mmCIF file of C-alpha atoms in Angstrom:
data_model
loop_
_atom_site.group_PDB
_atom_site.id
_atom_site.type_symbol
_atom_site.label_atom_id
_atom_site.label_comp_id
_atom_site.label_asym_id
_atom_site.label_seq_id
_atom_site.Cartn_x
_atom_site.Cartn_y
_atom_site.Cartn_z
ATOM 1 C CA UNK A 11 325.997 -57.912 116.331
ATOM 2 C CA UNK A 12 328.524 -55.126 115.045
ATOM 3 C CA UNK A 13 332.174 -55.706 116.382
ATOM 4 C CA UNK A 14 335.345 -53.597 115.311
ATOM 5 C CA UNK A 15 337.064 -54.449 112.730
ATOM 6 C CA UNK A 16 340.872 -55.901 112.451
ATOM 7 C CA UNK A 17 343.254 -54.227 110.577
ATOM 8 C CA UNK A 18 346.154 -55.761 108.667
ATOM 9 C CA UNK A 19 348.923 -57.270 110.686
ATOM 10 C CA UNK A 20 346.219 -58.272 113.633
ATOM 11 C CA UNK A 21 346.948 -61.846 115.064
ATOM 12 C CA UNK A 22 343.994 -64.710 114.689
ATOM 13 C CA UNK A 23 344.048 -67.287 117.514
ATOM 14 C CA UNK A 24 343.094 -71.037 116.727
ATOM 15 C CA UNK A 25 341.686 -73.447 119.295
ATOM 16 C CA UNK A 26 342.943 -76.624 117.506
ATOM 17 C CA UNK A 27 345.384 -77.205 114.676
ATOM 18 C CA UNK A 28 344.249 -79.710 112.288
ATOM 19 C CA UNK A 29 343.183 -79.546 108.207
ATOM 20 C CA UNK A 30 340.440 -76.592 109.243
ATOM 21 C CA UNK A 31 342.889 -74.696 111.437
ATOM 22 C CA UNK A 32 345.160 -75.098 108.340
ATOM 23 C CA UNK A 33 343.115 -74.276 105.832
ATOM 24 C CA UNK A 34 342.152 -70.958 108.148
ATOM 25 C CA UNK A 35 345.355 -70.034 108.826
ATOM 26 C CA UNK A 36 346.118 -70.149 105.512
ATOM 27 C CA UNK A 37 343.078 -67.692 104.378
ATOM 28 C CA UNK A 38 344.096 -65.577 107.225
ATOM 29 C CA UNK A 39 348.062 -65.006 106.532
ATOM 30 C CA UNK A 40 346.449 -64.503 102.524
ATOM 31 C CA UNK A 41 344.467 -61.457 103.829
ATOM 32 C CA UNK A 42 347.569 -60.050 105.849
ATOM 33 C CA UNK A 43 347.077 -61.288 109.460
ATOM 34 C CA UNK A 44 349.336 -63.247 111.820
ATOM 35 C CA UNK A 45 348.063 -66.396 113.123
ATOM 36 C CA UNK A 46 348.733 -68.261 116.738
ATOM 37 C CA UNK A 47 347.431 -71.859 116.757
ATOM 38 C CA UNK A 48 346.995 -73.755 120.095
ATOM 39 C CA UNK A 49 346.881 -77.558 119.797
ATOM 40 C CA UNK A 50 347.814 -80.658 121.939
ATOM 41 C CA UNK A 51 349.477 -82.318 119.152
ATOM 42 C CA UNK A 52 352.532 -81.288 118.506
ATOM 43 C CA UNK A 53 353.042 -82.211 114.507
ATOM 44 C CA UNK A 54 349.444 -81.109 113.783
ATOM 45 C CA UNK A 55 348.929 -79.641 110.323
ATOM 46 C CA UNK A 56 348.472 -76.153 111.362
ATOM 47 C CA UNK A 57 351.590 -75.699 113.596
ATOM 48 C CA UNK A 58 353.673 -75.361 110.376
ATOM 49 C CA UNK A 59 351.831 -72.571 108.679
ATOM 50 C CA UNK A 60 351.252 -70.839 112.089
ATOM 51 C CA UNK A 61 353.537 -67.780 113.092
ATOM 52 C CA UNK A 62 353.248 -68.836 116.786
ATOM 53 C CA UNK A 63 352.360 -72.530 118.363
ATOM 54 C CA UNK A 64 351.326 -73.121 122.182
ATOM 55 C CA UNK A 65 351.764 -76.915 122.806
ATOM 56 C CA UNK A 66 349.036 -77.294 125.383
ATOM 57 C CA UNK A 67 345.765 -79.297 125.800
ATOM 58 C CA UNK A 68 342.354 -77.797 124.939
ATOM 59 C CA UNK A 69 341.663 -77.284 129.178
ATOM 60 C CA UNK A 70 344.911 -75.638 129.916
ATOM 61 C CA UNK A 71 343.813 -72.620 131.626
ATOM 62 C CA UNK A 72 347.186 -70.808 131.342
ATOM 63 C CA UNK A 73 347.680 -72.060 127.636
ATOM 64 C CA UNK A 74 344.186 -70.575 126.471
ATOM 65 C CA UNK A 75 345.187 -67.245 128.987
ATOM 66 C CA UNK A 76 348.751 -67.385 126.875
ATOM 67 C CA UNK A 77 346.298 -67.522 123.646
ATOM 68 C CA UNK A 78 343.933 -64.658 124.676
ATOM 69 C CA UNK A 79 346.690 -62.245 125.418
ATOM 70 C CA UNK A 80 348.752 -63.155 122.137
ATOM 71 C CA UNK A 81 345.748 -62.785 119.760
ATOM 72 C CA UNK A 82 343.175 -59.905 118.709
ATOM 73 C CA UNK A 83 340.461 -62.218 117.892
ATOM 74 C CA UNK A 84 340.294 -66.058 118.514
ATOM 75 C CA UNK A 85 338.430 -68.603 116.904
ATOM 76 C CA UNK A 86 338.176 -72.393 116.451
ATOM 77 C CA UNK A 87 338.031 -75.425 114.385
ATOM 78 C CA UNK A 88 335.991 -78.092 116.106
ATOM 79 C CA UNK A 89 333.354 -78.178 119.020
ATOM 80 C CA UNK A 90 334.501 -80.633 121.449
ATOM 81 C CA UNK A 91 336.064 -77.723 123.613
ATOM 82 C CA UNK A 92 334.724 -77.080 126.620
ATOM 83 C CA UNK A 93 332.083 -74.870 126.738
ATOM 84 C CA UNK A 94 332.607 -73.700 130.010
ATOM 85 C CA UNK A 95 335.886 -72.897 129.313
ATOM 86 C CA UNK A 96 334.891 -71.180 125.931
ATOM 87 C CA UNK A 97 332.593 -68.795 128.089
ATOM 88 C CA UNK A 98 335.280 -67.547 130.230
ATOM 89 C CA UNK A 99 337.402 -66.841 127.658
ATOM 90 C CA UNK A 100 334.548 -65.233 126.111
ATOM 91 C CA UNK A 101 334.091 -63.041 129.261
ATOM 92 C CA UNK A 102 337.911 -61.816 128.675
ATOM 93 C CA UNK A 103 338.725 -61.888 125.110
ATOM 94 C CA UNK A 104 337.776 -60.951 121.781
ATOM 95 C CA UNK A 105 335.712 -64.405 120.771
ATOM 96 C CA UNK A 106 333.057 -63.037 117.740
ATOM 97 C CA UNK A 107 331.555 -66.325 117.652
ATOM 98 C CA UNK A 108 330.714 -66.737 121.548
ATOM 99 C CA UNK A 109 329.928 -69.994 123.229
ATOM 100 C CA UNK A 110 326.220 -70.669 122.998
ATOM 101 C CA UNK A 111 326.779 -72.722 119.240
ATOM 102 C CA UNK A 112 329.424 -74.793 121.151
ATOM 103 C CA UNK A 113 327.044 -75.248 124.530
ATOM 104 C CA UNK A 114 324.157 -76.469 122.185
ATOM 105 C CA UNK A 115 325.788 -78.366 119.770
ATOM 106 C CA UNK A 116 328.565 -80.148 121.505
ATOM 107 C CA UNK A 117 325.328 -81.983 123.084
ATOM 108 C CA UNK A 118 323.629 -84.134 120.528
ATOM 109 C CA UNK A 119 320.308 -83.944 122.765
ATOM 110 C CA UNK A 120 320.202 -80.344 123.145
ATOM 111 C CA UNK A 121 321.036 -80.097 119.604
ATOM 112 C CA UNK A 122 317.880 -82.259 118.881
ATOM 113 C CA UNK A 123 315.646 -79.954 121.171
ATOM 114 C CA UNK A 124 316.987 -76.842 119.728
ATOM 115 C CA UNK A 125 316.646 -77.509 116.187
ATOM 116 C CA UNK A 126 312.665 -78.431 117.677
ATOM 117 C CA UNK A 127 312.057 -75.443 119.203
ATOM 118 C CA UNK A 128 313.641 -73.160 116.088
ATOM 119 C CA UNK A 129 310.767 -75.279 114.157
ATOM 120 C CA UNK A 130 313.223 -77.274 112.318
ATOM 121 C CA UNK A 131 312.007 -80.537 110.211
ATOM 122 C CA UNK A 132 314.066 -83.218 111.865
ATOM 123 C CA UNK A 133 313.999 -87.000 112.329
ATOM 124 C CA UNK A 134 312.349 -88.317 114.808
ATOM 125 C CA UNK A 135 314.088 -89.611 118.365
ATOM 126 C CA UNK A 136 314.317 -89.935 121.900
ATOM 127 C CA UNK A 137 316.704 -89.872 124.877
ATOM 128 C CA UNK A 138 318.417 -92.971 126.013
ATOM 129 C CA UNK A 139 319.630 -93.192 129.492
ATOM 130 C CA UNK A 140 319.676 -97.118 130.236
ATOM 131 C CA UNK A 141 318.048 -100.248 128.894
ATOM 132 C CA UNK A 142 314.535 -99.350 129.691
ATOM 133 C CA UNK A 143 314.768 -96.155 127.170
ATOM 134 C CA UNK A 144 316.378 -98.400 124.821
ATOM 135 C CA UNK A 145 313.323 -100.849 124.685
ATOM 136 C CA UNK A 146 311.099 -97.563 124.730
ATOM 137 C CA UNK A 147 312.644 -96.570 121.872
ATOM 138 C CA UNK A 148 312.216 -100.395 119.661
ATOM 139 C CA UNK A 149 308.515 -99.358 120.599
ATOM 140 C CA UNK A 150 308.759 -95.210 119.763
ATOM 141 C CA UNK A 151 310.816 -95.422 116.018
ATOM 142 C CA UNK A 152 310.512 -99.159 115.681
ATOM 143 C CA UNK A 153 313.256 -100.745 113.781
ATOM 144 C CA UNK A 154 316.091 -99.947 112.756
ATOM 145 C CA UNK A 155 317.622 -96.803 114.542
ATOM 146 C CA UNK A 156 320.359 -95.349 115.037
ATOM 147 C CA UNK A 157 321.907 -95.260 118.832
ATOM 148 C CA UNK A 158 324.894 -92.502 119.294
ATOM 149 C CA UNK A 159 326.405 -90.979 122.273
ATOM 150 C CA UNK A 160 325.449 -87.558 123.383
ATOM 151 C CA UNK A 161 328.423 -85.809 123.661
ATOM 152 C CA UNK A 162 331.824 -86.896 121.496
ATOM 153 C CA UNK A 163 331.956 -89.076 118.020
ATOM 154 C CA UNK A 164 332.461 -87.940 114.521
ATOM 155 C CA UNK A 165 333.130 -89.884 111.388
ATOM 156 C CA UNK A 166 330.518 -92.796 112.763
ATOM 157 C CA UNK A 167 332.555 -92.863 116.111
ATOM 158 C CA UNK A 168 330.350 -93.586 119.214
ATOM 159 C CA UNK A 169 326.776 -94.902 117.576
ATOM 160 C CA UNK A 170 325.654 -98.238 116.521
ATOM 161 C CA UNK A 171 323.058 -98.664 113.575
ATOM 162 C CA UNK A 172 320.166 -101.210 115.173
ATOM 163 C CA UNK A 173 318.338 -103.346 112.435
ATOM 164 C CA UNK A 174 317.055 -106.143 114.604
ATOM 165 C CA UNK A 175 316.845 -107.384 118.427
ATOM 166 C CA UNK A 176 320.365 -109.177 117.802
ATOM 167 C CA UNK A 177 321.807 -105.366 117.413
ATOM 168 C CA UNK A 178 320.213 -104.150 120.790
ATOM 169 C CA UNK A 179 323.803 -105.890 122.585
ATOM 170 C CA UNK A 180 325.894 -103.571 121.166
ATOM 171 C CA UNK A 181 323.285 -100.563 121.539
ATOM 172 C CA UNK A 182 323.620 -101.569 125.068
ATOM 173 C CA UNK A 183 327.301 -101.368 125.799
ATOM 174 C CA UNK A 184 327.792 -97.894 124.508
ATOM 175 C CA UNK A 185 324.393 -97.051 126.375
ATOM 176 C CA UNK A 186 326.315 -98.125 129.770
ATOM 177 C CA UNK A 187 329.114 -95.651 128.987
ATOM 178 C CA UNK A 188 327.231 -92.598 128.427
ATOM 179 C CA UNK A 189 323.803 -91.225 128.002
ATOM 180 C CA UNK A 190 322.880 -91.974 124.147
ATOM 181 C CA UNK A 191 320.082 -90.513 121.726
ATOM 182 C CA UNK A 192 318.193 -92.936 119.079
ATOM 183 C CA UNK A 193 317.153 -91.831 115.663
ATOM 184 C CA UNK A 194 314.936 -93.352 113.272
ATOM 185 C CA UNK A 195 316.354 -94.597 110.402
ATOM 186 C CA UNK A 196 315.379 -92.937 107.357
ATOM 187 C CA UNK A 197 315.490 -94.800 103.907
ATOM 188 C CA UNK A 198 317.609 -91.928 102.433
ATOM 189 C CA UNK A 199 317.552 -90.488 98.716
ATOM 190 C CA UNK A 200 320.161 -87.936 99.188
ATOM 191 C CA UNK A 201 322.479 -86.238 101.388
ATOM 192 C CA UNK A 202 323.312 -82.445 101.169
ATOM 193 C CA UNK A 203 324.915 -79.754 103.238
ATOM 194 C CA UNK A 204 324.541 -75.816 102.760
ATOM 195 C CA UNK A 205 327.420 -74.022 103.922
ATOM 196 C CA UNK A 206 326.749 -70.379 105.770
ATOM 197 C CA UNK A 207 328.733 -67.579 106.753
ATOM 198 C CA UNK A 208 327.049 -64.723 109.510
ATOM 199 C CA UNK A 209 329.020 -61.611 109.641
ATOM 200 C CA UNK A 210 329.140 -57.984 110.944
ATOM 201 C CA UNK A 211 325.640 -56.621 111.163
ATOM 202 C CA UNK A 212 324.359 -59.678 110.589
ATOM 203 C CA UNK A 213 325.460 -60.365 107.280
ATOM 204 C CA UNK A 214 324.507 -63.806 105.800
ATOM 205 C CA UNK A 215 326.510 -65.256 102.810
ATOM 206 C CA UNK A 216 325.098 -68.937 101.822
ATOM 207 C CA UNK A 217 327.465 -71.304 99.702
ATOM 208 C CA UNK A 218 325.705 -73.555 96.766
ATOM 209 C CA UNK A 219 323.449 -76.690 97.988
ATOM 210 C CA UNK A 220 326.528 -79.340 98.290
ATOM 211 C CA UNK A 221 325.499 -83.276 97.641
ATOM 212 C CA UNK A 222 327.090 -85.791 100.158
ATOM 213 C CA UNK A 223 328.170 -88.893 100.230
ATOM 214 C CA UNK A 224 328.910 -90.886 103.188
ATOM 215 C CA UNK A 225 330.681 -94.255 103.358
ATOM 216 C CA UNK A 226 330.914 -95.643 106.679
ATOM 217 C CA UNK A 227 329.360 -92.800 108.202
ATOM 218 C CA UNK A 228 332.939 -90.952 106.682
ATOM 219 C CA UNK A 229 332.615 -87.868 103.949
ATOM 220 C CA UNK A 230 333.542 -89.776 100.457
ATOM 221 C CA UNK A 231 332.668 -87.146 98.451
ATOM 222 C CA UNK A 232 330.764 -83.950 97.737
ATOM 223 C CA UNK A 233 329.387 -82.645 94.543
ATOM 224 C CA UNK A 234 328.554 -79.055 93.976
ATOM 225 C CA UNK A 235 325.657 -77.584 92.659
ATOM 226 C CA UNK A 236 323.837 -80.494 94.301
ATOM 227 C CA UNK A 237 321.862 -82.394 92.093
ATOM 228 C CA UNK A 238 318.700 -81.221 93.949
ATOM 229 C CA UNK A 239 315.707 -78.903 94.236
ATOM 230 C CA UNK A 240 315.846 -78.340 98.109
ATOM 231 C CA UNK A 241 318.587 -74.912 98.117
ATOM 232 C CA UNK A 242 315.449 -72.507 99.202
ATOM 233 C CA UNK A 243 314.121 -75.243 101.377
ATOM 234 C CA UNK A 244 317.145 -76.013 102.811
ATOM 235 C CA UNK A 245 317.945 -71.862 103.461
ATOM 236 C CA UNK A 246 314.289 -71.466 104.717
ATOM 237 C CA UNK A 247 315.666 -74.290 107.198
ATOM 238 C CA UNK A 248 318.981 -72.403 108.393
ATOM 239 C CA UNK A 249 317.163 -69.414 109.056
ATOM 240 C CA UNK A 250 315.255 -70.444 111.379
ATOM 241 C CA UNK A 251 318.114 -72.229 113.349
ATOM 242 C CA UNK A 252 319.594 -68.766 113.191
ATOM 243 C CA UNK A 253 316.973 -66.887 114.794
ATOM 244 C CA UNK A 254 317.622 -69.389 117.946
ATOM 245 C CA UNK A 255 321.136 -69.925 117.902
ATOM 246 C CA UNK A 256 324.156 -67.188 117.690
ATOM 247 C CA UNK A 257 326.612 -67.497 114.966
ATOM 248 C CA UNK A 258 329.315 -65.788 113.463
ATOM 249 C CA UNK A 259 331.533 -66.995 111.122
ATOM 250 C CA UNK A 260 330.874 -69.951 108.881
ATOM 251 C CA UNK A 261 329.084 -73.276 109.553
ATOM 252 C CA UNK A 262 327.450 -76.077 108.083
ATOM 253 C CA UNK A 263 323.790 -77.455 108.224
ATOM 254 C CA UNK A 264 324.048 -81.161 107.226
ATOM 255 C CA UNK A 265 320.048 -82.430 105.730
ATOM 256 C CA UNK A 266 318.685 -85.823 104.683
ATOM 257 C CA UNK A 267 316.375 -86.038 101.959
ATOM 258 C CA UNK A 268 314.088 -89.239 102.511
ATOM 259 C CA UNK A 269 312.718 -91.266 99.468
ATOM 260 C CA UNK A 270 309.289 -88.810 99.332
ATOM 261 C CA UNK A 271 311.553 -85.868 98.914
ATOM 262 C CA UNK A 272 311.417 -84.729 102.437
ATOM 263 C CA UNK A 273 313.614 -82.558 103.682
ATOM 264 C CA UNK A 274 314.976 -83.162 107.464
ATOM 265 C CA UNK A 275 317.903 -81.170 109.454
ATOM 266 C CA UNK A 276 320.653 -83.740 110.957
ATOM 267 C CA UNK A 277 323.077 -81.880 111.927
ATOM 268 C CA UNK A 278 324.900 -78.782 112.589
ATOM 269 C CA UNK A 279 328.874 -78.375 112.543
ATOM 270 C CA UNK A 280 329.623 -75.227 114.148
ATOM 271 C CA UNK A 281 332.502 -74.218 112.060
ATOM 272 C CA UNK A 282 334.213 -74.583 108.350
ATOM 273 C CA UNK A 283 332.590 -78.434 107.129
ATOM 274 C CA UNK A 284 334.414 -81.363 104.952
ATOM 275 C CA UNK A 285 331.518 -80.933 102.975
ATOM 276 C CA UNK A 286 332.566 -77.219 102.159
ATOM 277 C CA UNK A 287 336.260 -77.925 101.041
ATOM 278 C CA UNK A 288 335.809 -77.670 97.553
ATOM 279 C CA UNK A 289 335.046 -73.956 97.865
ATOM 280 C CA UNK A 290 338.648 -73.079 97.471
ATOM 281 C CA UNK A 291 338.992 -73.681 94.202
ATOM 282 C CA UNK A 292 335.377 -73.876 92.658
ATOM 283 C CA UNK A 293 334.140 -70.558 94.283
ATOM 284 C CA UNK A 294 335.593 -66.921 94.344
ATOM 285 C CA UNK A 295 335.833 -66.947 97.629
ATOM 286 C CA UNK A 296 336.448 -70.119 100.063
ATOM 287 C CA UNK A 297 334.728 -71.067 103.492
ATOM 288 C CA UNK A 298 337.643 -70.734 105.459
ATOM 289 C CA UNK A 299 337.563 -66.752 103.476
ATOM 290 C CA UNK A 300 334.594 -65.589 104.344
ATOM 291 C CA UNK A 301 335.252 -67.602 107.684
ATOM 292 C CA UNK A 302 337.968 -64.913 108.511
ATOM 293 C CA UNK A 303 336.347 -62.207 106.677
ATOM 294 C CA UNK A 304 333.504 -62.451 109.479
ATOM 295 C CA UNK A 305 335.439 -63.231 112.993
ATOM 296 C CA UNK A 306 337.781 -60.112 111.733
ATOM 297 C CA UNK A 307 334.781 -57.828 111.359
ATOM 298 C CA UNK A 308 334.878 -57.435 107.925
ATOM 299 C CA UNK A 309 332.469 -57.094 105.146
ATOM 300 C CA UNK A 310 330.969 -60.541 103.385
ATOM 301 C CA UNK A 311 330.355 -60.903 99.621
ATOM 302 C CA UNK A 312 327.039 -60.881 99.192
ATOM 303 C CA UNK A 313 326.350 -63.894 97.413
ATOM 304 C CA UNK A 314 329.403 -66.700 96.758
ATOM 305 C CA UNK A 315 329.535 -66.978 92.752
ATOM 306 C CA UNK A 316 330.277 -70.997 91.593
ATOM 307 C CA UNK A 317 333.294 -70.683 89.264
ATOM 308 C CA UNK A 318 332.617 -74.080 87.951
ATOM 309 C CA UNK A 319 331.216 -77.289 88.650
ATOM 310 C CA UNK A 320 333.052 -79.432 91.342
ATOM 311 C CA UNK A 321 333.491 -82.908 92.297
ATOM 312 C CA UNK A 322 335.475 -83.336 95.672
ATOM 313 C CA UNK A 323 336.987 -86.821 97.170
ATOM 314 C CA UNK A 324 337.867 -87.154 100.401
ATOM 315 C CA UNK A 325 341.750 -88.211 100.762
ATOM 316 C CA UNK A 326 341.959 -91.736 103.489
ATOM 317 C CA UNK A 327 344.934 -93.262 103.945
ATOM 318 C CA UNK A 328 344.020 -96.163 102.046
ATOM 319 C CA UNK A 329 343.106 -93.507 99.236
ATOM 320 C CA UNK A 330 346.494 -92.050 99.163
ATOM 321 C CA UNK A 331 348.088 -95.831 98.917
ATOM 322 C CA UNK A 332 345.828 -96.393 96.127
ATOM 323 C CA UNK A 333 346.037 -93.415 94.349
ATOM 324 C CA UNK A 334 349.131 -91.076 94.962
ATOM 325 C CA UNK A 335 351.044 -92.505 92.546
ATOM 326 C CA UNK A 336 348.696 -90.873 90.056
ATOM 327 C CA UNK A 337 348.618 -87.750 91.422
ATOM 328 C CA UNK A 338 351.600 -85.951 89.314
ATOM 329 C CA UNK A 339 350.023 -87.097 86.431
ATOM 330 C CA UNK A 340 346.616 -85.596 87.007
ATOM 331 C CA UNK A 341 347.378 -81.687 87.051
ATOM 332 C CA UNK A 342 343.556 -81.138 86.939
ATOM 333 C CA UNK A 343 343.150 -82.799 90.593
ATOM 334 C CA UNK A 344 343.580 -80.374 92.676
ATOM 335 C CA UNK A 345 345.439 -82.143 95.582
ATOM 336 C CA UNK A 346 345.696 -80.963 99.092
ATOM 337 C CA UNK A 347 347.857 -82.850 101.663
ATOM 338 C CA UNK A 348 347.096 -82.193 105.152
ATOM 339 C CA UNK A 349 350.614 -83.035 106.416
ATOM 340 C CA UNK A 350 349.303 -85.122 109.331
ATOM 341 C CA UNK A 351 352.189 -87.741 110.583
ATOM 342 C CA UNK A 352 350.841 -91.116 110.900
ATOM 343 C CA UNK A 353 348.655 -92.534 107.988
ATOM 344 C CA UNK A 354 345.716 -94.704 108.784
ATOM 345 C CA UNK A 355 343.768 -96.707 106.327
ATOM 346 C CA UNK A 356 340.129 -94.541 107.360
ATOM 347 C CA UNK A 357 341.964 -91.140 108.371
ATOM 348 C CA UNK A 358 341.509 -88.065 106.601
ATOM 349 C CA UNK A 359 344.669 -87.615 105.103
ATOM 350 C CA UNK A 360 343.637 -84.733 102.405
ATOM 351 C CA UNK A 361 341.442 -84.407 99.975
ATOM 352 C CA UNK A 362 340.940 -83.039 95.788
ATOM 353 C CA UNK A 363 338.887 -81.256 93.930
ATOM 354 C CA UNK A 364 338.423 -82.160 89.952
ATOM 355 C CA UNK A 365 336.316 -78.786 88.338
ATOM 356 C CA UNK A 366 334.105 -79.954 85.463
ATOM 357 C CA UNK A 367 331.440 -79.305 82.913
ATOM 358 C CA UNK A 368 330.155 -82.631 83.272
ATOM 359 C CA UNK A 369 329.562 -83.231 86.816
ATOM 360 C CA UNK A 370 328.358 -86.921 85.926
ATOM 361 C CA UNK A 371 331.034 -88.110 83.673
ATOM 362 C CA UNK A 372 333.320 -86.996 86.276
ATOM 363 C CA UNK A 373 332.213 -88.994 89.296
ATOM 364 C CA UNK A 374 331.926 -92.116 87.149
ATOM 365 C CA UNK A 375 335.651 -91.823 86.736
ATOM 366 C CA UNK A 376 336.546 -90.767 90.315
ATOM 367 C CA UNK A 377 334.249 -93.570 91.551
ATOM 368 C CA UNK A 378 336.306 -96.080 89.104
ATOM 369 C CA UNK A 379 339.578 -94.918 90.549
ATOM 370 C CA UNK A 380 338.363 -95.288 94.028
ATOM 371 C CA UNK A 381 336.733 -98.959 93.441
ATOM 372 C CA UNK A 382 340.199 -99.987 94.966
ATOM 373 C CA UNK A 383 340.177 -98.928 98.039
ATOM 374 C CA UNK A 384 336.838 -100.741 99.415
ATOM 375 C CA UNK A 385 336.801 -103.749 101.749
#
């Protein structure tokens, strides 16, 4: 795809205004442009570093009109908007990234049968409509799975993990409120995530192999380079999601690795990742950059140089209780506050960076400081 390009001064509109929408917005007013951010909450993160705020749900057809005729170029942070909704602004506006990523991925199913068809490695699964399809699926993957809904849930919301016949209850009530999809468990070695950017004339910028780790089912922390040898396998794995899917802009491909040193797709977040974060200060050019650089039309780097090491926490509330107290004292933690009202013990309230030469020396210590906040 080759679009025009956006000169200085253009305005960027945001579907959604928290951390990513801030953390774009913030890219975007660094490279010159104005920025109009549409979100139903009304102290979200992004309406303070925004020149212009529409107050308005996601489905307000005269709000996302209002948007559209404000901005040059729109964009978004999350894909739990409509994608019906996305296509007809997409039919009337300047929207670089389109709808189809949203339509497929929004869908956990459809996700799972198009990362099939683009010959993807993933773990096996099945569709759950009702208790029948549950019991096929004790027979299919055997135990223990993993039951989550098809559409909605992030950060573990909306799926169960099913060890035994005493878990198939709960497995059961989320079934009756919405079509589900089972997953085998996998005995997981590692998690990693590889960060991608797609830009004018199909330009394709890939960020290092980033390590994960989850704690209940929530980003902890990510460590950059991964300790792993599954970058080319893993970029082998994006491309050919790309030839099926239409992207602009930057994304995320979350991966398991399984105890034989398999490598298997989960996920795809259709947009700047948690997992990619760190970027602003350990690379020479962030996510949420090259992000902008690509729904503006303009040039990519071609290859994202590592300034340094990285080791990135995620920020809860029960984090920032525990360790904020600290954080004046620590000049080498990079410390970004999302500016979100309400704390909540398992919220993401911001998150740090610590660059390193010694990549293990430096989680030890992070995970000390963090033994705190568990329970």
């Amino acid at each position: 795809m080759n679009f025009n390009k956006l000169s200085f001064g253009a305005t960027i509109g945001i579907i959604g205004g928290g951390q990513l929408g801030k953390m774009m917005a913030q890219s975007a007013q660094k490279m010159g442009y104005k920025v109009i951010v549409l979100d139903p909450n009304i102290d979200c993160p992004c309406r303070y570093v925004a020149h212009e705020f529409i107050h308005a749900e996601y489905d307000d057809e005269k709000a996302l009109q209002q948007l559209g005729d404000s901005a040059d170029v729109i964009t978004y942070e999350f894909e739990n908007i409509s994608a019906n909704q996305l296509k007809s602004l997409t039919d009337k506006y300047n929207i670089p990234q389109g709808y189809q990523a949203i339509e497929l991925l929004q869908d956990r199913l459809t996700e799972k049968q198009t990362l099939e068809q683009a010959g993807t490695q993933i773990v096996p699964y099945t569709s759950i409509k009702n208790k029948d399809d549950l019991s096929n699926a004790v027979s299919e993957l055997g135990y223990p799975f993993i039951v989550k809904t098809r559409f909605g849930g992030y950060d573990g919301k909306g799926q169960v993990l099913v060890k035994t016949e005493e878990d198939l209850e709960e497995a059961e009530t989320i079934i009756s409120k919405q079509e589900c999809v089972a997953e085998k468990f996998l005995e997981i070695d590692k998690e990693v995530s590889l960060t991608v950017t797609i830009g004018n004339h199909q330009q394709i910028t890939y960020f290092p192999l980033q390590e994960n780790e989850h704690r209940n089912q929530i980003l902890f922390k990510t460590i950059v380079p991964a300790r792993s040898d599954k970058t080319e396998s893993a970029k082998r794995e994006v491309e050919k999601i790309t030839n099926v899917v239409h992207f602009v802009g930057t994304f995320t491909v979350e991966f398991f690795i399984d105890e034989n040193n398999h490598l298997y797709v989960n996920e795809i977040a259709p947009r700047p990742h948690n997992s990619g974060h760190y970027s602003i200060e350990a690379c020479d050019y962030s996510q949420f950059d090259t992000h902008i650089l690509a729904v503006t039309g303009q040039s990519l780097p071609q290859q994202i140089e590592v300034l340094k090491p990285a080791v990135m926490m995620n920020l809860l509330g029960k984090d920032l209780d525990l360790l904020e107290h600290e954080f004046g004292e620590h000049p080498e933690w990079h410390v970004h506050i999302y500016g979100k009202s309400e704390r909540k013990p398992n919220r993401k309230m911001g998150h740090m960076t610590i660059l390193t030469n010694d990549i293990d020396e430096t989680e030890k210590d992070m995970l000390k400081r963090f033994e705190g906040r568990e329970g």
